[in-house]
XYZ file of C-alpha atoms in Angstrom:
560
model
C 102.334 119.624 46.207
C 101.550 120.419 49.769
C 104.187 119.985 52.812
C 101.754 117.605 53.937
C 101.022 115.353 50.613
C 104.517 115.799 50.307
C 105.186 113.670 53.660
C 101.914 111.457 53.258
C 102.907 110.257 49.828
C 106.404 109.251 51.096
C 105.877 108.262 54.992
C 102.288 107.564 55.252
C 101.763 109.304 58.682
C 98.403 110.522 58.329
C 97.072 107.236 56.806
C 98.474 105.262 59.431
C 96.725 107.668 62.187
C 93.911 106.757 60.829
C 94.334 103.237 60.752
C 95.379 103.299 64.404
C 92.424 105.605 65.571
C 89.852 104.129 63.264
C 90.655 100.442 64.253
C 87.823 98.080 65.489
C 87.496 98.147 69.340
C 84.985 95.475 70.525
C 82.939 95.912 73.115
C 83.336 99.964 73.426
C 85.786 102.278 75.609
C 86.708 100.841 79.292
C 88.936 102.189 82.046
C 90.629 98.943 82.722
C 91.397 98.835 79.434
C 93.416 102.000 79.584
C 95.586 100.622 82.205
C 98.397 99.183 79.186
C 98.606 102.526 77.466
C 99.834 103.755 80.975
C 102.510 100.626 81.011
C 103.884 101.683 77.493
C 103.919 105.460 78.725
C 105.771 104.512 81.910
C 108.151 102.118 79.606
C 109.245 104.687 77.334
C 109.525 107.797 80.365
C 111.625 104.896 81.999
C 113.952 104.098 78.804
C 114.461 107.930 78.078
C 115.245 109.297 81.606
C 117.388 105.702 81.381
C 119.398 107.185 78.773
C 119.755 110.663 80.216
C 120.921 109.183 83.047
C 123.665 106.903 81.358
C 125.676 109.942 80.408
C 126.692 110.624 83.509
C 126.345 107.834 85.263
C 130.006 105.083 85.355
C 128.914 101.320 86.335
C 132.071 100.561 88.498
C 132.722 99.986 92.350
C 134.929 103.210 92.764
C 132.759 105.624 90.453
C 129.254 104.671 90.393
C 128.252 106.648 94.518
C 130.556 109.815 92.837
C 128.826 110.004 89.420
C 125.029 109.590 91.161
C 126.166 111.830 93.885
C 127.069 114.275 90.855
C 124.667 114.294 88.646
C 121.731 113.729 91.956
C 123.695 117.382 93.777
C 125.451 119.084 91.273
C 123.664 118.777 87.769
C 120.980 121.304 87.040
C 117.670 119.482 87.339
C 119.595 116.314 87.971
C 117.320 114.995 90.589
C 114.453 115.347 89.208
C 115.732 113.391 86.535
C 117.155 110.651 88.466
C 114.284 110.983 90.735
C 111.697 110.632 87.802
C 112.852 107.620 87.005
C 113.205 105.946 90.328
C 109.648 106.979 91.278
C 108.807 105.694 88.036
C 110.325 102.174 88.520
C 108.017 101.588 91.306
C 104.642 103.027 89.647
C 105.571 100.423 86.876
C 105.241 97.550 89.381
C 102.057 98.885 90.377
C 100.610 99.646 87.020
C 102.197 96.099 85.455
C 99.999 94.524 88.671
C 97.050 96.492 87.463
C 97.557 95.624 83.705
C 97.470 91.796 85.604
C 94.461 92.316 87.375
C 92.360 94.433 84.211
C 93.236 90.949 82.306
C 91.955 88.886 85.117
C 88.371 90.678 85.771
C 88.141 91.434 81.701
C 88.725 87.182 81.329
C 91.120 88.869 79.167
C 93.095 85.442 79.624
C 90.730 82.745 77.740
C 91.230 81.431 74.166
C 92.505 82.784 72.096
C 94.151 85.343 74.605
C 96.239 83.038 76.438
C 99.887 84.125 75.216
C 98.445 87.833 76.420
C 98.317 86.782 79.846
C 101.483 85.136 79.552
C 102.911 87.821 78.719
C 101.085 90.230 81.034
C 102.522 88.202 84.067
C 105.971 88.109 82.368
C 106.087 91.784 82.035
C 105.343 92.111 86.115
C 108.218 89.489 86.685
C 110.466 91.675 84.887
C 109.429 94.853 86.451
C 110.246 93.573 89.708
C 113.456 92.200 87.917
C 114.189 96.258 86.937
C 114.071 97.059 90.391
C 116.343 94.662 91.625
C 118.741 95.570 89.181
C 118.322 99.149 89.083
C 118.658 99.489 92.606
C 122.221 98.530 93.564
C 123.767 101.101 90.759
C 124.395 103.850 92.743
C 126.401 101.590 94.732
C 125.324 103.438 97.817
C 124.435 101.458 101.433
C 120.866 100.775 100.773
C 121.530 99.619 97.529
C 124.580 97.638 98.367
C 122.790 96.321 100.869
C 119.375 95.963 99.744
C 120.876 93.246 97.064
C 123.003 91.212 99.472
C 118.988 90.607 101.090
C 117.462 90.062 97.367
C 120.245 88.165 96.485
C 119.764 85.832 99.543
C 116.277 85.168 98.597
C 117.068 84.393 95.466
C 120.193 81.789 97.027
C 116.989 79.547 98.644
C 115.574 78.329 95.298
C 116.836 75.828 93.087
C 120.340 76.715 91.244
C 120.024 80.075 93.449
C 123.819 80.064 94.172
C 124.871 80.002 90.998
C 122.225 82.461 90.081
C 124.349 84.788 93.083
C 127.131 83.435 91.621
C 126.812 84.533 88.062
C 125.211 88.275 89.339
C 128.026 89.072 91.510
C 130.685 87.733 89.246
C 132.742 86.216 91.949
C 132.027 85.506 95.680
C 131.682 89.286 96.564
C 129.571 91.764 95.503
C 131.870 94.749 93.374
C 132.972 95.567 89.716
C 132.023 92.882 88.123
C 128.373 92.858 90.128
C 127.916 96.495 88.817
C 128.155 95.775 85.491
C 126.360 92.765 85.352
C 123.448 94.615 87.094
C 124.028 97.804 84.783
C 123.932 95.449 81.494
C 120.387 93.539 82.893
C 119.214 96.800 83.573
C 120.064 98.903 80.889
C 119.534 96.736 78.032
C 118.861 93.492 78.539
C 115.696 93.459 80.591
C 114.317 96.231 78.748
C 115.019 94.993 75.653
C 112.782 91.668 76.523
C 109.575 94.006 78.192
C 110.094 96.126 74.863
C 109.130 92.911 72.801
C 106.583 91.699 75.347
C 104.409 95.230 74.810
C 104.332 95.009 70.935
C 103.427 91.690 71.101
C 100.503 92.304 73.953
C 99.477 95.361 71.810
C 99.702 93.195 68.642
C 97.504 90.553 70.427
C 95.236 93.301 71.328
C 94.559 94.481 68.034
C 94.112 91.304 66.732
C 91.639 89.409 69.515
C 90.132 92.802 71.193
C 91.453 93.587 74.733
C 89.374 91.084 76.059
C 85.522 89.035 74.949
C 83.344 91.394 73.976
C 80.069 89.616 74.140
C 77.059 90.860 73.521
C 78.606 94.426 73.870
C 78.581 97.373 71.323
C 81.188 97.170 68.599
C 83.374 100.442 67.884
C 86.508 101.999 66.797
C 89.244 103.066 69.323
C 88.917 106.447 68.355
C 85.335 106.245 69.660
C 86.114 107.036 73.183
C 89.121 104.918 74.590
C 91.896 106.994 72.541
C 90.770 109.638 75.303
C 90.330 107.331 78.137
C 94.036 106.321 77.089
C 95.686 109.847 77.225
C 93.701 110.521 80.795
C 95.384 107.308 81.983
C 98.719 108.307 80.591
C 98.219 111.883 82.180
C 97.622 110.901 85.292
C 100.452 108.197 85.278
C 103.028 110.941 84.138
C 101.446 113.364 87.474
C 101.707 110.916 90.123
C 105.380 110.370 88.867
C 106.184 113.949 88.807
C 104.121 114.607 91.893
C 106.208 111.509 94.048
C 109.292 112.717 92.577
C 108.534 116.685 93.296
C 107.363 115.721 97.028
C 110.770 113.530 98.485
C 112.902 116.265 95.901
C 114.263 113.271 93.777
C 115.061 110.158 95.402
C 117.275 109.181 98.677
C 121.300 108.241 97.589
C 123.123 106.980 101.476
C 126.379 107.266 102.250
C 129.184 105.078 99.392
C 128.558 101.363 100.306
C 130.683 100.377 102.754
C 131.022 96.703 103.050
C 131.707 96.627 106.771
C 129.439 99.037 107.854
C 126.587 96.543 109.222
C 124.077 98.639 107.436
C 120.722 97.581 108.521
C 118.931 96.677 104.866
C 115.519 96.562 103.812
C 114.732 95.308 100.221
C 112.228 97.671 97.901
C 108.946 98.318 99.064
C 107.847 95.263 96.228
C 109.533 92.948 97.789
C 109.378 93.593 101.932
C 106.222 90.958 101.352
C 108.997 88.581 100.980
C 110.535 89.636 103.658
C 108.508 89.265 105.919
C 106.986 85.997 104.787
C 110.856 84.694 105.286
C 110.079 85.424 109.107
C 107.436 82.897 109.606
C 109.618 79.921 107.792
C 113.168 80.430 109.815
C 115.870 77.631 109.143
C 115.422 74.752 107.081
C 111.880 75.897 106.239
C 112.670 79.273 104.427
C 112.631 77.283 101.367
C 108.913 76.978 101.650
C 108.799 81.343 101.965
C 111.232 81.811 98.723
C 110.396 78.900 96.702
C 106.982 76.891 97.233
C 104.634 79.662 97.975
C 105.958 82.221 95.187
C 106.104 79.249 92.597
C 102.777 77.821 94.033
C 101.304 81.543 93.069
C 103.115 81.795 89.900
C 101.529 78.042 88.657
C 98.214 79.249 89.751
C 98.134 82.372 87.532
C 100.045 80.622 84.734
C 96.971 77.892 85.080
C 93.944 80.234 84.765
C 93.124 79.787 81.140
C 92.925 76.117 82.349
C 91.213 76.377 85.350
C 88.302 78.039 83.618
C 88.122 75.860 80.525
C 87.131 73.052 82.890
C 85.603 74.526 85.489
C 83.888 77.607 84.283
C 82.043 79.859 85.773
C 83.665 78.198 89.399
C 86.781 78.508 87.334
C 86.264 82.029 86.982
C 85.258 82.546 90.453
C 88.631 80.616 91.733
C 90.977 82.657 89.124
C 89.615 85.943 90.873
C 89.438 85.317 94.276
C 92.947 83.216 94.177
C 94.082 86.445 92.670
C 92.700 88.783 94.961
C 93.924 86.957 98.036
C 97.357 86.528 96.616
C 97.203 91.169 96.636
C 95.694 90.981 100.095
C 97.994 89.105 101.488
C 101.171 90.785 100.074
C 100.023 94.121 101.062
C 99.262 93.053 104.292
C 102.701 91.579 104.677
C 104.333 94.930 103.498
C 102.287 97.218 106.111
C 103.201 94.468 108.747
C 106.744 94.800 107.274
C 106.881 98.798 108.016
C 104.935 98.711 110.764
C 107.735 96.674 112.634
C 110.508 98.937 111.089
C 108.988 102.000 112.368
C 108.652 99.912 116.033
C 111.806 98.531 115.638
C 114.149 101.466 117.698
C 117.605 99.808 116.596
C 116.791 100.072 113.188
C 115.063 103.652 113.121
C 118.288 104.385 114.978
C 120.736 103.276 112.474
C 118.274 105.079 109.770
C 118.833 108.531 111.894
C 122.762 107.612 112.132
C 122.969 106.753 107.643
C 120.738 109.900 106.929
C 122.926 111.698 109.075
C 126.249 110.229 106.925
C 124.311 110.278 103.806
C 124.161 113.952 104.234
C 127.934 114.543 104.934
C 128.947 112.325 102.757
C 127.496 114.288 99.646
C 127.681 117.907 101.297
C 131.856 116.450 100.703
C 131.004 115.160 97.246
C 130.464 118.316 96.108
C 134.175 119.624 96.677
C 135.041 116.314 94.304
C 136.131 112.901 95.214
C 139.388 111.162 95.184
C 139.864 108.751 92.031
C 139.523 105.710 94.622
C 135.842 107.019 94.332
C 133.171 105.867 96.954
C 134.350 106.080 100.577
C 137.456 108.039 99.683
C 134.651 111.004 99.644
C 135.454 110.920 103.283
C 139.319 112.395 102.926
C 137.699 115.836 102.587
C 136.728 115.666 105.658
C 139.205 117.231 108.217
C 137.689 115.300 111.183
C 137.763 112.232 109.224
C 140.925 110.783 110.458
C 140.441 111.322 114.076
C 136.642 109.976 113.893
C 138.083 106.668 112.281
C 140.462 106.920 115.794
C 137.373 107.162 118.093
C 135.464 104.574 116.330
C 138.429 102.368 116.364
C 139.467 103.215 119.951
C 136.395 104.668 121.748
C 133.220 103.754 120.234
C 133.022 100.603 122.048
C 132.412 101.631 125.435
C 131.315 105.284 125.055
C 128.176 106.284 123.197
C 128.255 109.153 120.838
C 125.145 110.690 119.454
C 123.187 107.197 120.620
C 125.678 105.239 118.923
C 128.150 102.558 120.749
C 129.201 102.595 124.324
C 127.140 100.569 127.381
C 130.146 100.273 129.108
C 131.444 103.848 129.966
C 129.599 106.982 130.313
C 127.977 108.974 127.552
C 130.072 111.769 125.613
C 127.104 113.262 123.993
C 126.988 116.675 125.408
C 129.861 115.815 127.171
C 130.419 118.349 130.602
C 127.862 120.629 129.412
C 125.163 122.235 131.755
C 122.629 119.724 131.197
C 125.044 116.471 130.887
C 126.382 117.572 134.364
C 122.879 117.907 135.657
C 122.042 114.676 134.842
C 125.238 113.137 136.241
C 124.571 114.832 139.340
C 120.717 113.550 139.962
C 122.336 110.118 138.980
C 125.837 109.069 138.554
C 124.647 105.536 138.684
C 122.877 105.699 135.714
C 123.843 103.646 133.109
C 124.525 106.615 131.162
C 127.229 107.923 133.347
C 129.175 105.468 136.122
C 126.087 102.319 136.225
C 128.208 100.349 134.548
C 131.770 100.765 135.924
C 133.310 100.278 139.278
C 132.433 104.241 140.498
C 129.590 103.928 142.430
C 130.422 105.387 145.116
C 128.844 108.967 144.395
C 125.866 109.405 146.030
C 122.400 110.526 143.600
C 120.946 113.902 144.258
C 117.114 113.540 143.728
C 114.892 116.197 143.465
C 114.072 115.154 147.068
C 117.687 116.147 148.350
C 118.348 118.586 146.112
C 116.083 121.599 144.507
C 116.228 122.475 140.492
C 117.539 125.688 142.037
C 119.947 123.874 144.053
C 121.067 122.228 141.295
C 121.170 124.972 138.961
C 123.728 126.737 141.352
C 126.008 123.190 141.682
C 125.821 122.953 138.280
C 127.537 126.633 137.923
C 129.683 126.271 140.152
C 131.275 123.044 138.717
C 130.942 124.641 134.900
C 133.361 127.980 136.558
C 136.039 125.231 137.532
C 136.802 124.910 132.982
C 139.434 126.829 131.744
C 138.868 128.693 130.260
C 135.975 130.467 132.059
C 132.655 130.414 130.369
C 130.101 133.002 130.685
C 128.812 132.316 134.033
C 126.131 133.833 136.363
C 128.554 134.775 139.115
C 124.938 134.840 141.312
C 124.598 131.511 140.889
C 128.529 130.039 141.000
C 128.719 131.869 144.964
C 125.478 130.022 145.886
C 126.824 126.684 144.362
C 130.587 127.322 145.848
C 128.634 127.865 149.178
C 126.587 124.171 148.494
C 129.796 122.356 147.268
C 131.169 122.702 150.473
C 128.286 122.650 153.209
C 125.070 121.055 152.771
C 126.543 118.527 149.428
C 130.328 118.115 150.842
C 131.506 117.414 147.349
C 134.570 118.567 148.755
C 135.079 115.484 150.783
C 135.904 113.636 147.620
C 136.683 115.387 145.070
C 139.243 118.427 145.163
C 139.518 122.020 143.136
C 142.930 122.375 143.408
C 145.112 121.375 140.684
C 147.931 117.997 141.522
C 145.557 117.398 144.338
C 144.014 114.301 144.726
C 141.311 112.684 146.912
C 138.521 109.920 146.017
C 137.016 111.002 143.293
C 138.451 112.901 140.142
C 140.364 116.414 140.835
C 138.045 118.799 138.723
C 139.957 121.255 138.183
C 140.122 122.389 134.583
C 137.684 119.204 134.272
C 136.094 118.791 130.439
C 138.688 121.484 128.870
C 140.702 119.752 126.267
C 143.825 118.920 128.644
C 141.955 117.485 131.324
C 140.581 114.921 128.473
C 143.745 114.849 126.639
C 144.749 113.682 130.246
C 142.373 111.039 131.050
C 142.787 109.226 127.579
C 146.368 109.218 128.339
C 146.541 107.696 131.641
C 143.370 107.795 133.879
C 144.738 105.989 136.259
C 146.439 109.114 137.653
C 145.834 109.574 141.209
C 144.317 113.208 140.821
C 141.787 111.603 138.515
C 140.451 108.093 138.674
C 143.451 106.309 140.818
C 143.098 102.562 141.141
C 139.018 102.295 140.170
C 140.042 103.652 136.548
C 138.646 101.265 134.078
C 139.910 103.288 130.963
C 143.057 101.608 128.761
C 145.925 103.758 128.981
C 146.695 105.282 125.256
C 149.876 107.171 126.225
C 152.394 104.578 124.088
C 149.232 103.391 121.843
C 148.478 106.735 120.304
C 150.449 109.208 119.043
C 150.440 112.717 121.029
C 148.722 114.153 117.914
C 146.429 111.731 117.768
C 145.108 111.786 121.710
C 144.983 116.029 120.821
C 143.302 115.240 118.287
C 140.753 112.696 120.033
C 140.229 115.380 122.777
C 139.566 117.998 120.903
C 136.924 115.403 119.022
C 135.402 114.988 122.999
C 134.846 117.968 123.900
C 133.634 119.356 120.287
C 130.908 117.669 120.739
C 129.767 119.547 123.763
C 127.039 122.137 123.168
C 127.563 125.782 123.486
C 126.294 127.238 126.722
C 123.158 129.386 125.871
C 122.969 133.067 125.862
């Protein structure tokens, strides 16, 4: 006895290929038809890259950023994993719409097909139901976010806060919301989709994918066996290709619960979203509750709406359908339209890319067992930004962050931050917005770009330490300082001196800061106009080093 007969006599494999490829197939091969063998690909891709992931990945508040971060930076083809199956969550909303809409034009949802459809539209509910799930586990600020939003959608229909209740496991979002999430996710959920397919494809091979009518009969081996492994193909490509293109998917910074993150739900949901902003107050029941479950009763009511009315039926079932698509996608393009308008939220996206970046470049040198923020102790500058948000950030900006009361420290005393002060000290980026107005603005009118070149110079040679200067330049601007601008007048050069403006001698090194954060009110440097809290007594005289150092750090370096 063959290998073969050997395993045919005892497992049956071969018979039971046949029996799957030879089965009847009403009404021939069909593309639309090939749009569930894509769903069962994507569902088993989803469940296995599921369980690769699980090895690594810990469902708690203080682990769950450092294992993602890990196995996403660290692991060797650990983002393409985790990015597979991210990517892949979202084709499986699309596809599970599609497997919806091949029912609806195949009138795949008439007797005896009824519990198909049923199920169809219960397998799109819980694909959405994966993503809002699966998102929050890394437990990073979109996701941590992103679910406080989803979650307050959900709070506007009936029962929804115990529905928050009983997801979060408390009032707040943290352990126990992780591993509620991770169990729905995980196993639950896919556990009830699991049963859903085998009974669609059990339905399927009993009733035919949909009436055949007056069509050709066939076997499935006839032509949509191939039209099946083409649609599963290309399924498994645009995965790979989504996921090769954005190099896995985006992890932010740890959640941070006080952070203000600016969230966005899923793309699936921003329809939502948006719809919430045209039923504000004590009509944003009628965005989360009565249109949803107005659309949801409509599709649940198409075998009915047909029986009675027909062909109109039939005609109402697809075009109910079809505006129910148009309008969500036109909500979600009007959704990122006005994010990519909206300039304080593009901002904060600039500001958590920018954090999402450091915060796993210091993953990767391991993360303190308090996990998730804690990343931050490995950074040296950690304490003394925590000082400067704490202390500073509310009156001056930082990399277009803060501030609006006090001038900008981006660039702080470089070339081009001096330039700018000089053609306007009353902008709102410098003095507007304090009681030093007294400076008068050098316009291009008053003064040349070669004037100000020279000025500029000259006030850069008056650091200590000296930069590299064009010596050139610093006699023409010495000779302007005192004649034709009479900068002199105000402010002097000469250290202890002091006059009506700010002595700027040594001004921008890292003791005239340390200085003006201790006391600005000195009479060689802001005198009675100063504006500035006084930190000598609040701060610590490492800590005001520390902050100074922070200042002027951020200056560029003068080019060469």
């Amino acid at each position: 006895m063959s290998a073969r007969d050997f395993l045919e006599e005892r497992l049956g494999l071969a018979s039971a290929w046949r029996g799957f490829v030879d089965r009847p197939w009403p009404g021939g091969p069909a593309l639309r038809h090939a749009v569930f063998a894509a769903l069962v690909y994507l569902f088993v891709q989803q469940a296995l890259l599921g369980i690769a992931l699980t090895t690594y990945y810990s469902p708690s508040a203080s682990d769950a950023w450092a294992s993602t971060a890990y196995l996403n930076d660290q692991v060797g083809m650990g983002w393409l994993v985790r990015g597979m199956h991210d990517h892949g969550a979202s084709v499986f909303v699309v596809v599970a719409t599609l497997h919806v809409v091949a029912l609806a034009v195949s009138r795949a949802y008439v007797r005896p097909r009824e519990l198909m459809w049923f199920a169809a539209l219960a397998i799109l509910g819980l694909a959405l139901a994966l993503g809002l799930t699966g998102n929050p586990l890394p437990w990073d600020e979109k996701g941590y976010w992103a679910i406080q939003v989803e979650l307050g959608i959900a709070e506007q229909t009936p029962g929804g806060s115990i529905i928050r209740r009983l997801v979060q496991g408390g009032s707040a979002a943290g352990n126990l919301t992780l591993l509620r999430l991770f169990a729905l996710h995980a196993f639950v959920l896919p556990m009830v989709v699991a049963a859903l397919l085998v009974f669609v494809a059990r339905q399927r091979r009993r009733h035919g994918p949909a009436p055949a009518g007056a069509a050709r009969a066939g076997s499935y081996g006839d032509g949509q066996l191939l039209l099946d492994a083409i649609a599963m193909t290309v399924t498994a490509a645009v995965v790979l290709g989504l996921t090769v293109h954005d190099h896995g998917s985006e992890l932010f910074a740890p959640a941070d619960p006080t952070s203000g993150f600016q969230a966005r739900p899923e793309w699936y949901f921003l329809f939502l979203y948006k719809l919430r902003h045209y039923f504000e107050g004590p009509l944003e029941p009628i965005a989360t509750m009565v249109i949803p479950g107005a659309a949801v009763t409509f599709l649940l009511a198409a075998p009915v709406l047909e029986k009675l009315a027909g062909k109109l039926g039939r005609i109402a079932v697809l075009g109910g359908l079809a505006i129910m698509l148009a309008g969500s996608l036109a909500l979600t393009a009007m959704a990122m339209a006005d994010d990519r308008k909206d300039e304080s939220y593009q901002k904060s996206l600039v500001e958590a890319n920018k954090l999402a970046e450091r915060a796993r470049a210091l993953a990767k040198t391991g993360v303190h067992p308090q996990g998730g923020g804690a990343v931050y102790w490995n950074d040296p500058e950690y304490k003394v930004k925590q000082l400067y948000i704490e202390h500073c950030r509310n009156c001056h900006a930082l990399e277009g962050f803060g501030g609006g009361e006090a001038p900008e420290l981006t660039d702080y005393s470089s070339r081009a931050w001096l330039s700018a002060l000089i053609r306007n000290p009353n902008d709102e980026r410098f003095f507007g917005k304090t009681k030093h107005d007294t400076m008068e603005p050098y316009g291009s009118d008053k003064l040349s770009d070669e004037q100000l070149a020279a000025t500029v110079e000259y006030v850069v040679s008056l650091m200590e330490p000296e930069q590299t200067l064009d010596a050139a330049l610093v006699a023409k601007g010495a000779a302007l300082w005192k004649d034709e601008l009479d900068c002199n007048t105000c402010h002097e050069i000469d250290p202890g001196k002091d006059n009506e403006g700010p002595n700027l001698a040594g001004h921008g090194t890292l003791a005239w800061v340390e200085r003006v954060i201790r006391d600005s009110s000195k009479a060689d440097l802001f005198g009675s106009k100063a504006q500035m809290p006084k930190f000598q007594g609040k701060l610590s005289d490492e800590e005001i080093a520390a902050l100074s150092a922070f200042v002027v750090a951020r200056r560029s370096p003068p080019a060469e």
